[in-house]
Amino acid sequence: VHRVVGLAIGLALLLAPAGVAAQGVPGTVESAVDADCGNQPLPPLPRPAIPDNPAIVDFFSSFRAPLPPAALWNPPGQRRVGLQAGHWLTEQAPPELSRLQQGSSGGGKQEWEVNLDIALRTRHMLESAGVAVDVLPATIPPSYRAHAFVAIHADGGAGGLHGFKIARPAFSSIPDVDDQLLDDLNRAYAIATGLPRDDEHISRRMLYYYAFNSRRYCHSVAPGVPQAIVETGFLTSVIDRQLLLGNPNVIAEGLADGILDFLARRPSL
Ligand SMILES: [Zn+2]
């Protein structure tokens, strides 16, 4: 049991910025409390507690539990899409996100530069189709709402890894709708780029992405908003860099097409 708990804590720390595993008072189900999204600065968080603290086990299991079902965010009028350029302006993150990482690099570029370039190209394509677009940094506005939210990343890894992968929150409040967004993105992205799917390397970091985690962080996407995270390819792959750096319009086209297919499922009122 001790080993399992240790593993759980290690994983929780790995997944969650800002030492959240230790926020609770021993014996309380700390995760039942929503993130405090008032204007007060968040208090400093204590360091991790003893390994077999039941509050930590509760925290970890509820961290993975599905959010309660939410109504789909689908107001009438112009469609709005949030595109997050992963790792962009990470240094400006608030204390609750102080453990955000810098991302990968390759081909002389930092990941955030590549993500931002793709986001801006995708914005242009979506705007041409009449969609309003917010290009967002690593820190998104509190309880962010749009008709769809897509976080854009580029992967790094050794051993000739290449290809793309897309995930939606494992704890989604609207799993059927998020699955539609996932399907539309997967189809359109594969067609546009010709890259293979690398689903077997979808990580917990993707499935429990911080910007999805409205239970823990104020700077997150609101429940009911369709949301996904895309690893567009490997910056460490010569093959993938031919598109990520050499022909980024193709990458953006794959994202824009998938998002437009998804939005077309619910014509604006
Ligand atoms: Zn990244």
mmCIF file of C-alpha atoms and ligand atoms in Angstrom:
data_model
loop_
_atom_site.group_PDB
_atom_site.id
_atom_site.type_symbol
_atom_site.label_atom_id
_atom_site.label_comp_id
_atom_site.label_asym_id
_atom_site.label_seq_id
_atom_site.Cartn_x
_atom_site.Cartn_y
_atom_site.Cartn_z
ATOM 1 C CA VAL A 1 0.000 0.000 0.000
ATOM 2 C CA HIS A 2 2.817 2.361 0.897
ATOM 3 C CA ARG A 3 4.349 1.969 -2.518
ATOM 4 C CA VAL A 4 1.073 2.677 -4.261
ATOM 5 C CA VAL A 5 0.516 5.794 -2.189
ATOM 6 C CA GLY A 6 4.041 6.973 -2.874
ATOM 7 C CA LEU A 7 3.474 6.452 -6.545
ATOM 8 C CA ALA A 8 0.198 8.347 -6.377
ATOM 9 C CA ILE A 9 1.832 11.297 -4.680
ATOM 10 C CA GLY A 10 4.701 11.312 -7.115
ATOM 11 C CA LEU A 11 2.247 11.335 -9.988
ATOM 12 C CA ALA A 12 0.060 13.996 -8.422
ATOM 13 C CA LEU A 13 3.085 16.234 -7.955
ATOM 14 C CA LEU A 14 4.202 15.538 -11.481
ATOM 15 C CA LEU A 15 0.797 16.489 -12.863
ATOM 16 C CA ALA A 16 0.016 19.439 -10.716
ATOM 17 C CA PRO A 17 1.909 22.696 -10.377
ATOM 18 C CA ALA A 18 2.286 24.551 -7.086
ATOM 19 C CA GLY A 19 2.453 21.743 -4.571
ATOM 20 C CA VAL A 20 -1.291 21.247 -4.549
ATOM 21 C CA ALA A 21 -1.021 17.764 -3.064
ATOM 22 C CA ALA A 22 -0.355 19.225 0.327
ATOM 23 C CA GLN A 23 -2.967 21.933 0.439
ATOM 24 C CA GLY A 24 -5.485 19.991 2.534
ATOM 25 C CA VAL A 25 -5.814 19.587 6.229
ATOM 26 C CA PRO A 26 -5.222 15.927 7.145
ATOM 27 C CA GLY A 27 -8.491 14.039 7.324
ATOM 28 C CA THR A 28 -10.474 16.418 5.132
ATOM 29 C CA VAL A 29 -11.466 15.822 1.543
ATOM 30 C CA GLU A 30 -9.653 18.867 0.345
ATOM 31 C CA SER A 31 -10.488 18.354 -3.313
ATOM 32 C CA ALA A 32 -14.209 18.750 -2.687
ATOM 33 C CA VAL A 33 -13.536 22.474 -2.382
ATOM 34 C CA ASP A 34 -13.387 24.466 -5.611
ATOM 35 C CA ALA A 35 -10.454 26.666 -6.402
ATOM 36 C CA ASP A 36 -10.840 30.066 -4.752
ATOM 37 C CA CYS A 37 -11.199 32.364 -7.745
ATOM 38 C CA GLY A 38 -11.716 35.639 -5.916
ATOM 39 C CA ASN A 39 -9.286 38.503 -6.276
ATOM 40 C CA GLN A 40 -7.426 37.662 -3.096
ATOM 41 C CA PRO A 41 -3.876 36.448 -3.667
ATOM 42 C CA LEU A 42 -3.614 32.731 -2.968
ATOM 43 C CA PRO A 43 -1.917 31.869 0.336
ATOM 44 C CA PRO A 44 1.463 30.113 0.167
ATOM 45 C CA LEU A 45 1.045 26.357 0.004
ATOM 46 C CA PRO A 46 2.609 24.081 2.615
ATOM 47 C CA ARG A 47 5.102 21.454 1.494
ATOM 48 C CA PRO A 48 4.004 17.832 0.897
ATOM 49 C CA ALA A 49 2.812 16.015 3.999
ATOM 50 C CA ILE A 50 3.584 12.490 5.169
ATOM 51 C CA PRO A 51 3.186 9.872 2.423
ATOM 52 C CA ASP A 52 0.264 7.917 3.841
ATOM 53 C CA ASN A 53 -1.841 10.946 4.657
ATOM 54 C CA PRO A 54 -5.395 9.898 3.634
ATOM 55 C CA ALA A 55 -6.149 13.452 2.493
ATOM 56 C CA ILE A 56 -3.541 13.040 -0.223
ATOM 57 C CA VAL A 57 -5.056 9.770 -1.390
ATOM 58 C CA ASP A 58 -8.467 11.458 -1.487
ATOM 59 C CA PHE A 59 -6.954 14.331 -3.381
ATOM 60 C CA PHE A 60 -5.429 12.061 -5.956
ATOM 61 C CA SER A 61 -8.506 9.933 -6.604
ATOM 62 C CA SER A 62 -10.831 12.920 -6.880
ATOM 63 C CA PHE A 63 -8.348 14.754 -9.081
ATOM 64 C CA ARG A 64 -9.061 12.047 -11.642
ATOM 65 C CA ALA A 65 -12.802 11.797 -10.995
ATOM 66 C CA PRO A 66 -15.113 13.156 -13.690
ATOM 67 C CA LEU A 67 -16.444 16.645 -13.166
ATOM 68 C CA PRO A 68 -20.213 16.820 -12.637
ATOM 69 C CA PRO A 69 -22.081 17.029 -15.974
ATOM 70 C CA ALA A 70 -22.298 20.628 -17.207
ATOM 71 C CA ALA A 71 -24.472 22.405 -19.760
ATOM 72 C CA LEU A 72 -22.695 22.913 -23.069
ATOM 73 C CA TRP A 73 -21.444 26.494 -23.454
ATOM 74 C CA ASN A 74 -23.132 27.403 -26.736
ATOM 75 C CA PRO A 75 -24.409 31.005 -26.744
ATOM 76 C CA PRO A 76 -26.010 32.295 -29.971
ATOM 77 C CA GLY A 77 -24.244 34.692 -32.289
ATOM 78 C CA GLN A 78 -20.670 34.708 -33.530
ATOM 79 C CA ARG A 79 -18.637 31.612 -32.722
ATOM 80 C CA ARG A 80 -15.606 32.150 -30.501
ATOM 81 C CA VAL A 81 -12.575 29.883 -30.209
ATOM 82 C CA GLY A 82 -9.669 29.978 -27.763
ATOM 83 C CA LEU A 83 -6.290 28.865 -29.092
ATOM 84 C CA GLN A 84 -3.660 28.472 -26.395
ATOM 85 C CA ALA A 85 -0.038 28.785 -27.501
ATOM 86 C CA GLY A 86 1.465 26.305 -25.041
ATOM 87 C CA HIS A 87 4.247 27.654 -22.768
ATOM 88 C CA TRP A 88 3.902 31.187 -24.164
ATOM 89 C CA LEU A 89 4.694 33.705 -21.386
ATOM 90 C CA THR A 90 5.059 30.950 -18.807
ATOM 91 C CA GLU A 91 7.208 33.368 -16.792
ATOM 92 C CA GLN A 92 4.119 35.501 -16.207
ATOM 93 C CA ALA A 93 2.122 32.678 -14.613
ATOM 94 C CA PRO A 94 0.442 33.423 -11.260
ATOM 95 C CA PRO A 95 1.461 31.576 -8.068
ATOM 96 C CA GLU A 96 -1.166 28.841 -8.546
ATOM 97 C CA LEU A 97 0.650 27.853 -11.778
ATOM 98 C CA SER A 98 4.185 28.410 -10.557
ATOM 99 C CA ARG A 99 5.337 24.938 -11.587
ATOM 100 C CA LEU A 100 4.543 25.250 -15.282
ATOM 101 C CA GLN A 101 7.320 23.974 -17.494
ATOM 102 C CA GLN A 102 9.145 25.545 -20.400
ATOM 103 C CA GLY A 103 8.384 22.916 -23.025
ATOM 104 C CA SER A 104 10.517 21.232 -25.664
ATOM 105 C CA SER A 105 12.863 22.630 -28.281
ATOM 106 C CA GLY A 106 14.290 21.619 -31.634
ATOM 107 C CA GLY A 107 15.513 23.012 -34.938
ATOM 108 C CA GLY A 108 16.780 26.125 -33.159
ATOM 109 C CA LYS A 109 13.325 26.980 -31.821
ATOM 110 C CA GLN A 110 11.756 26.950 -28.388
ATOM 111 C CA GLU A 111 8.417 25.187 -28.256
ATOM 112 C CA TRP A 112 6.467 28.320 -27.343
ATOM 113 C CA GLU A 113 7.674 30.082 -30.491
ATOM 114 C CA VAL A 114 6.427 27.228 -32.658
ATOM 115 C CA ASN A 115 3.122 26.982 -30.780
ATOM 116 C CA LEU A 116 2.520 30.720 -31.075
ATOM 117 C CA ASP A 117 3.298 30.734 -34.788
ATOM 118 C CA ILE A 118 0.813 27.897 -35.358
ATOM 119 C CA ALA A 119 -1.821 29.602 -33.189
ATOM 120 C CA LEU A 120 -1.548 32.873 -35.142
ATOM 121 C CA ARG A 121 -1.830 31.068 -38.481
ATOM 122 C CA THR A 122 -4.823 29.096 -37.230
ATOM 123 C CA ARG A 123 -6.423 32.301 -35.976
ATOM 124 C CA HIS A 124 -6.101 33.847 -39.432
ATOM 125 C CA MET A 125 -7.834 30.858 -41.038
ATOM 126 C CA LEU A 126 -10.650 30.789 -38.486
ATOM 127 C CA GLU A 127 -11.192 34.539 -38.718
ATOM 128 C CA SER A 128 -11.474 34.196 -42.483
ATOM 129 C CA ALA A 129 -14.366 31.817 -41.803
ATOM 130 C CA GLY A 130 -16.087 34.381 -39.549
ATOM 131 C CA VAL A 131 -14.990 32.951 -36.188
ATOM 132 C CA ALA A 132 -13.741 35.209 -33.381
ATOM 133 C CA VAL A 133 -10.454 33.938 -31.947
ATOM 134 C CA ASP A 134 -8.556 34.517 -28.716
ATOM 135 C CA VAL A 135 -4.885 33.552 -28.884
ATOM 136 C CA LEU A 136 -4.050 32.789 -25.269
ATOM 137 C CA PRO A 137 -0.759 32.381 -23.359
ATOM 138 C CA ALA A 138 0.072 29.648 -20.839
ATOM 139 C CA THR A 139 -2.033 31.503 -18.274
ATOM 140 C CA ILE A 140 -5.568 31.654 -19.592
ATOM 141 C CA PRO A 141 -8.229 33.992 -18.157
ATOM 142 C CA PRO A 142 -10.097 32.633 -15.098
ATOM 143 C CA SER A 143 -13.040 30.373 -16.049
ATOM 144 C CA TYR A 144 -12.392 30.936 -19.744
ATOM 145 C CA ARG A 145 -15.393 30.361 -22.024
ATOM 146 C CA ALA A 146 -15.659 29.880 -25.784
ATOM 147 C CA HIS A 147 -17.392 27.567 -28.247
ATOM 148 C CA ALA A 148 -14.166 25.556 -28.277
ATOM 149 C CA PHE A 149 -10.757 25.677 -26.604
ATOM 150 C CA VAL A 150 -7.696 24.039 -28.133
ATOM 151 C CA ALA A 151 -4.280 24.006 -26.459
ATOM 152 C CA ILE A 152 -1.441 23.829 -28.989
ATOM 153 C CA HIS A 153 1.838 22.091 -28.148
ATOM 154 C CA ALA A 154 4.789 20.483 -29.902
ATOM 155 C CA ASP A 155 6.405 17.429 -28.395
ATOM 156 C CA GLY A 156 9.975 16.470 -27.627
ATOM 157 C CA GLY A 157 11.429 13.005 -27.251
ATOM 158 C CA ALA A 158 14.256 10.679 -28.137
ATOM 159 C CA GLY A 159 14.386 7.523 -30.194
ATOM 160 C CA GLY A 160 12.917 8.723 -33.465
ATOM 161 C CA LEU A 161 9.463 9.419 -32.072
ATOM 162 C CA HIS A 162 7.224 11.280 -34.499
ATOM 163 C CA GLY A 163 3.575 11.957 -35.204
ATOM 164 C CA PHE A 164 0.756 13.805 -33.482
ATOM 165 C CA LYS A 165 -1.710 13.128 -30.701
ATOM 166 C CA ILE A 166 -4.819 14.810 -29.402
ATOM 167 C CA ALA A 167 -6.589 14.359 -26.073
ATOM 168 C CA ARG A 168 -9.537 15.766 -24.188
ATOM 169 C CA PRO A 169 -9.843 16.042 -20.380
ATOM 170 C CA ALA A 170 -10.095 12.617 -18.756
ATOM 171 C CA PHE A 171 -12.442 14.247 -16.207
ATOM 172 C CA SER A 172 -14.547 16.020 -18.858
ATOM 173 C CA SER A 173 -17.875 17.546 -17.824
ATOM 174 C CA ILE A 174 -19.180 17.025 -21.396
ATOM 175 C CA PRO A 175 -17.460 13.806 -22.546
ATOM 176 C CA ASP A 176 -19.666 13.166 -25.597
ATOM 177 C CA VAL A 177 -19.112 16.651 -26.977
ATOM 178 C CA ASP A 178 -15.392 16.586 -26.190
ATOM 179 C CA ASP A 179 -15.170 13.262 -28.027
ATOM 180 C CA GLN A 180 -16.710 14.924 -31.095
ATOM 181 C CA LEU A 181 -14.105 17.671 -30.960
ATOM 182 C CA LEU A 182 -11.418 15.008 -30.600
ATOM 183 C CA ASP A 183 -12.718 13.045 -33.595
ATOM 184 C CA ASP A 184 -13.036 16.136 -35.789
ATOM 185 C CA LEU A 185 -9.517 17.291 -34.924
ATOM 186 C CA ASN A 186 -7.995 13.845 -35.390
ATOM 187 C CA ARG A 187 -9.584 13.394 -38.811
ATOM 188 C CA ALA A 188 -8.835 16.854 -40.192
ATOM 189 C CA TYR A 189 -5.302 16.972 -38.787
ATOM 190 C CA ALA A 190 -4.345 13.605 -40.255
ATOM 191 C CA ILE A 191 -5.708 14.598 -43.669
ATOM 192 C CA ALA A 192 -3.980 17.992 -43.740
ATOM 193 C CA THR A 193 -0.596 16.908 -42.419
ATOM 194 C CA GLY A 194 -0.285 13.243 -43.372
ATOM 195 C CA LEU A 195 1.375 12.690 -39.989
ATOM 196 C CA PRO A 196 0.680 9.410 -38.167
ATOM 197 C CA ARG A 197 -1.273 9.337 -34.907
ATOM 198 C CA ASP A 198 0.876 8.667 -31.861
ATOM 199 C CA ASP A 199 -2.002 7.872 -29.486
ATOM 200 C CA GLU A 200 0.004 5.300 -27.555
ATOM 201 C CA HIS A 201 2.089 8.131 -26.075
ATOM 202 C CA ILE A 202 -0.842 10.255 -24.879
ATOM 203 C CA SER A 203 0.338 11.192 -21.400
ATOM 204 C CA ARG A 204 -1.365 11.878 -18.121
ATOM 205 C CA ARG A 205 -0.012 15.382 -18.476
ATOM 206 C CA MET A 206 -2.298 15.722 -21.503
ATOM 207 C CA LEU A 207 -5.316 13.935 -20.013
ATOM 208 C CA TYR A 208 -5.142 15.996 -16.811
ATOM 209 C CA TYR A 209 -3.823 19.177 -18.417
ATOM 210 C CA TYR A 210 -3.696 22.061 -15.941
ATOM 211 C CA ALA A 211 -5.762 24.411 -18.103
ATOM 212 C CA PHE A 212 -8.592 21.843 -18.104
ATOM 213 C CA ASN A 213 -8.519 21.527 -14.339
ATOM 214 C CA SER A 214 -11.224 23.937 -13.167
ATOM 215 C CA ARG A 215 -11.415 22.124 -9.837
ATOM 216 C CA ARG A 216 -7.877 23.149 -8.970
ATOM 217 C CA TYR A 217 -7.048 26.317 -10.853
ATOM 218 C CA CYS A 218 -8.822 29.605 -11.397
ATOM 219 C CA HIS A 219 -6.896 30.126 -14.626
ATOM 220 C CA SER A 220 -8.625 27.286 -16.432
ATOM 221 C CA VAL A 221 -11.342 26.565 -18.956
ATOM 222 C CA ALA A 222 -14.870 26.578 -17.514
ATOM 223 C CA PRO A 223 -16.815 23.282 -17.384
ATOM 224 C CA GLY A 224 -19.170 22.974 -20.362
ATOM 225 C CA VAL A 225 -16.646 24.402 -22.822
ATOM 226 C CA PRO A 226 -15.497 21.848 -25.447
ATOM 227 C CA GLN A 227 -11.756 21.448 -24.931
ATOM 228 C CA ALA A 228 -8.791 19.533 -26.284
ATOM 229 C CA ILE A 229 -5.000 19.538 -26.283
ATOM 230 C CA VAL A 230 -2.972 18.858 -29.418
ATOM 231 C CA GLU A 231 0.639 17.704 -29.589
ATOM 232 C CA THR A 232 1.134 18.806 -33.185
ATOM 233 C CA GLY A 233 4.273 16.735 -33.760
ATOM 234 C CA PHE A 234 7.783 16.261 -32.398
ATOM 235 C CA LEU A 235 10.157 19.204 -32.553
ATOM 236 C CA THR A 236 12.869 16.605 -32.035
ATOM 237 C CA SER A 237 11.879 14.761 -35.248
ATOM 238 C CA VAL A 238 13.447 15.748 -38.567
ATOM 239 C CA ILE A 239 10.314 14.515 -40.333
ATOM 240 C CA ASP A 240 7.872 16.481 -38.162
ATOM 241 C CA ARG A 241 10.020 19.626 -38.282
ATOM 242 C CA GLN A 242 9.557 19.706 -42.060
ATOM 243 C CA LEU A 243 5.970 20.688 -41.275
ATOM 244 C CA LEU A 244 6.216 22.362 -37.833
ATOM 245 C CA LEU A 245 8.961 24.706 -39.010
ATOM 246 C CA GLY A 246 9.052 24.210 -42.771
ATOM 247 C CA ASN A 247 5.358 24.329 -43.641
ATOM 248 C CA PRO A 248 3.386 25.483 -40.583
ATOM 249 C CA ASN A 249 0.382 26.510 -42.690
ATOM 250 C CA VAL A 250 -0.364 22.822 -43.155
ATOM 251 C CA ILE A 251 -0.364 22.358 -39.372
ATOM 252 C CA ALA A 252 -2.670 25.347 -38.927
ATOM 253 C CA GLU A 253 -4.950 24.111 -41.700
ATOM 254 C CA GLY A 254 -5.381 20.788 -39.932
ATOM 255 C CA LEU A 255 -6.378 22.537 -36.708
ATOM 256 C CA ALA A 256 -8.647 25.093 -38.366
ATOM 257 C CA ASP A 257 -10.422 22.459 -40.473
ATOM 258 C CA GLY A 258 -11.056 20.266 -37.441
ATOM 259 C CA ILE A 259 -12.365 23.173 -35.381
ATOM 260 C CA LEU A 260 -14.643 24.361 -38.210
ATOM 261 C CA ASP A 261 -16.002 20.831 -38.695
ATOM 262 C CA PHE A 262 -16.789 20.742 -35.000
ATOM 263 C CA LEU A 263 -18.455 24.185 -34.965
ATOM 264 C CA ALA A 264 -20.557 23.213 -38.016
ATOM 265 C CA ARG A 265 -22.215 20.518 -35.923
ATOM 266 C CA ARG A 266 -24.072 23.285 -34.094
ATOM 267 C CA PRO A 267 -24.908 26.072 -36.548
ATOM 268 C CA SER A 268 -25.041 29.472 -34.888
ATOM 269 C CA LEU A 269 -28.549 30.520 -33.927
HETATM 270 ZN ZN ZN B 1 4.318 21.646 -24.576
#
